[in-house]
Amino acid sequence: NFKEFNDRYGYNHGDHVILLLSRILRDVVRGLAPDGFVGHIGGDDFIFIVNMKHLEGCCDEIIYLFDELIPYQYTAEDRRAGYFLGRDRRGSIRRVPLMTLSIGVVTNQIQPFTHTAQVSELAAEMKTYTKSLPGSGYAVDRRRLFKEEIEQP
């Protein structure tokens, strides 16, 4: 719902939300996984890399902080309603719920990766899956690739 948020509140306010999320990610990863990495892919897409032992704690804390702080980026009226009326990507007017956070998690514990594109593709799939669920959340890819898929360049 970030596009609709930008349409209603303006790009400056949208940039503030991006900055808020970046600070949440930075502070949580720095606090729970000091050897971790946080990067901004572009728009409202970020990446963070942490050791598996820190994964659950980082995801839980990031989601908790996001869900606590994001309602205050809306007007009191929209916050109380839990939505605002806005246009979707097709131009139809609909109820736009408050933003949620979806995290797609990929690990190399179950399968090896031979190319960064594999990681990116699986992370996008997991994020799409997580977006299909209600509220903020994260989903960990636990699928195995077949040998033929692993060997492709």
C-alpha positions as CSV (number, residue, x, y, z in Angstrom):
1,N,0.0,0.0,0.0
2,F,3.0,2.3,-0.2
3,K,2.1,3.7,-3.6
4,E,-1.4,4.6,-2.4
5,F,0.2,6.1,0.8
6,N,2.4,8.3,-1.5
7,D,-0.5,9.3,-3.6
8,R,-2.5,10.5,-0.5
9,Y,0.2,11.9,1.7
10,G,2.8,13.0,-0.8
11,Y,6.3,11.9,-1.7
12,N,8.0,13.8,1.1
13,H,5.9,11.9,3.7
14,G,6.6,8.7,1.7
15,D,10.3,9.4,1.9
16,H,9.9,9.8,5.7
17,V,8.4,6.3,5.9
18,I,11.3,4.9,3.9
19,L,13.7,6.6,6.3
20,L,11.8,5.3,9.3
21,L,12.0,1.7,7.9
22,S,15.7,2.1,7.1
23,R,16.3,3.2,10.7
24,I,14.3,0.3,12.2
25,L,16.3,-2.1,10.1
26,R,19.6,-0.5,10.9
27,D,19.0,-0.3,14.6
28,V,17.6,-3.8,15.0
29,V,20.3,-5.5,12.9
30,R,23.0,-3.4,14.6
31,G,21.6,-4.3,18.0
32,L,20.8,-8.0,17.5
33,A,23.3,-9.0,14.8
34,P,26.3,-6.6,14.9
35,D,28.0,-8.5,12.0
36,G,24.8,-8.1,9.9
37,F,24.3,-6.0,6.8
38,V,21.4,-3.7,5.8
39,G,21.0,-2.3,2.3
40,H,18.5,-0.3,0.3
41,I,17.6,-1.9,-3.0
42,G,15.3,1.0,-4.1
43,G,11.9,2.4,-3.4
44,D,10.4,0.5,-0.5
45,D,12.6,-2.6,-0.9
46,F,15.4,-3.4,1.5
47,I,17.7,-6.3,2.2
48,F,19.3,-7.4,5.4
49,I,21.7,-10.3,5.9
50,V,22.1,-11.9,9.3
51,N,23.3,-15.1,10.7
52,M,20.5,-17.7,11.1
53,K,20.8,-17.6,14.9
54,H,19.6,-13.9,14.7
55,L,17.0,-14.3,12.0
56,E,13.9,-14.9,14.1
57,G,14.7,-12.2,16.6
58,C,15.5,-9.6,14.0
59,C,12.3,-10.3,12.0
60,D,10.1,-10.3,15.1
61,E,11.6,-7.0,16.3
62,I,11.6,-5.3,12.9
63,I,7.9,-6.2,12.5
64,Y,7.0,-5.2,16.0
65,L,8.6,-1.7,15.7
66,F,7.2,-1.2,12.2
67,D,3.7,-2.1,13.3
68,E,4.0,0.2,16.4
69,L,5.3,3.2,14.5
70,I,3.6,3.1,11.1
71,P,0.1,4.1,12.3
72,Y,1.6,7.5,13.4
73,Q,2.5,8.3,9.8
74,Y,-1.2,8.6,9.1
75,T,-3.8,11.2,10.1
76,A,-5.7,10.5,13.3
77,E,-8.8,10.0,11.2
78,D,-7.2,7.4,8.9
79,R,-5.5,5.8,11.9
80,R,-8.8,5.4,13.8
81,A,-10.5,4.0,10.7
82,G,-7.6,1.7,9.9
83,Y,-7.8,2.7,6.2
84,F,-8.3,5.5,3.8
85,L,-10.1,5.8,0.5
86,G,-7.6,5.8,-2.3
87,R,-7.0,4.7,-5.9
88,D,-5.3,1.5,-6.6
89,R,-2.9,0.8,-9.5
90,R,-5.9,0.4,-11.8
91,G,-7.5,3.7,-10.8
92,S,-10.4,2.1,-8.9
93,I,-11.3,3.7,-5.6
94,R,-11.0,1.3,-2.7
95,R,-10.3,1.1,1.0
96,V,-6.5,1.2,1.5
97,P,-5.5,-0.4,4.8
98,L,-2.6,0.9,6.9
99,M,0.8,-0.3,5.6
100,T,2.1,-3.6,6.7
101,L,5.6,-5.1,6.3
102,S,6.3,-8.2,4.4
103,I,9.7,-9.9,4.7
104,G,10.8,-12.7,2.3
105,V,13.6,-14.9,3.8
106,V,16.0,-17.0,1.9
107,T,18.8,-19.1,3.5
108,N,21.5,-21.3,2.3
109,Q,20.9,-23.9,5.0
110,I,18.8,-26.2,2.9
111,Q,20.2,-25.5,-0.6
112,P,23.3,-24.0,-2.0
113,F,23.2,-21.0,-4.4
114,T,25.5,-20.6,-7.3
115,H,24.3,-17.2,-8.4
116,T,22.9,-14.1,-6.7
117,A,19.9,-14.1,-9.1
118,Q,18.7,-17.3,-7.5
119,V,18.7,-15.5,-4.1
120,S,16.9,-12.5,-5.5
121,E,14.3,-14.5,-7.3
122,L,13.5,-16.7,-4.2
123,A,13.4,-13.7,-1.9
124,A,10.9,-12.0,-4.3
125,E,8.7,-15.1,-4.3
126,M,8.8,-15.3,-0.5
127,K,7.9,-11.6,-0.2
128,T,5.0,-12.1,-2.6
129,Y,3.8,-15.0,-0.6
130,T,4.1,-13.1,2.7
131,K,2.1,-10.2,1.2
132,S,-0.8,-12.6,0.5
133,L,-1.1,-13.2,4.2
134,P,-2.9,-10.8,6.5
135,G,-0.9,-8.2,8.5
136,S,2.9,-7.9,8.8
137,G,5.0,-11.0,8.7
138,Y,7.8,-13.0,7.3
139,A,8.1,-16.3,5.5
140,V,11.2,-18.4,5.3
141,D,11.9,-20.4,2.1
142,R,12.4,-24.0,3.1
143,R,12.1,-25.5,-0.4
144,R,14.9,-27.5,-2.0
145,L,16.1,-26.9,-5.5
146,F,16.5,-29.9,-7.8
147,K,20.1,-30.7,-8.9
148,E,19.5,-29.4,-12.4
149,E,18.3,-26.0,-11.1
150,I,21.4,-25.7,-8.9
151,E,23.7,-26.4,-11.8
152,Q,22.2,-23.7,-14.1
153,P,24.4,-20.6,-14.5
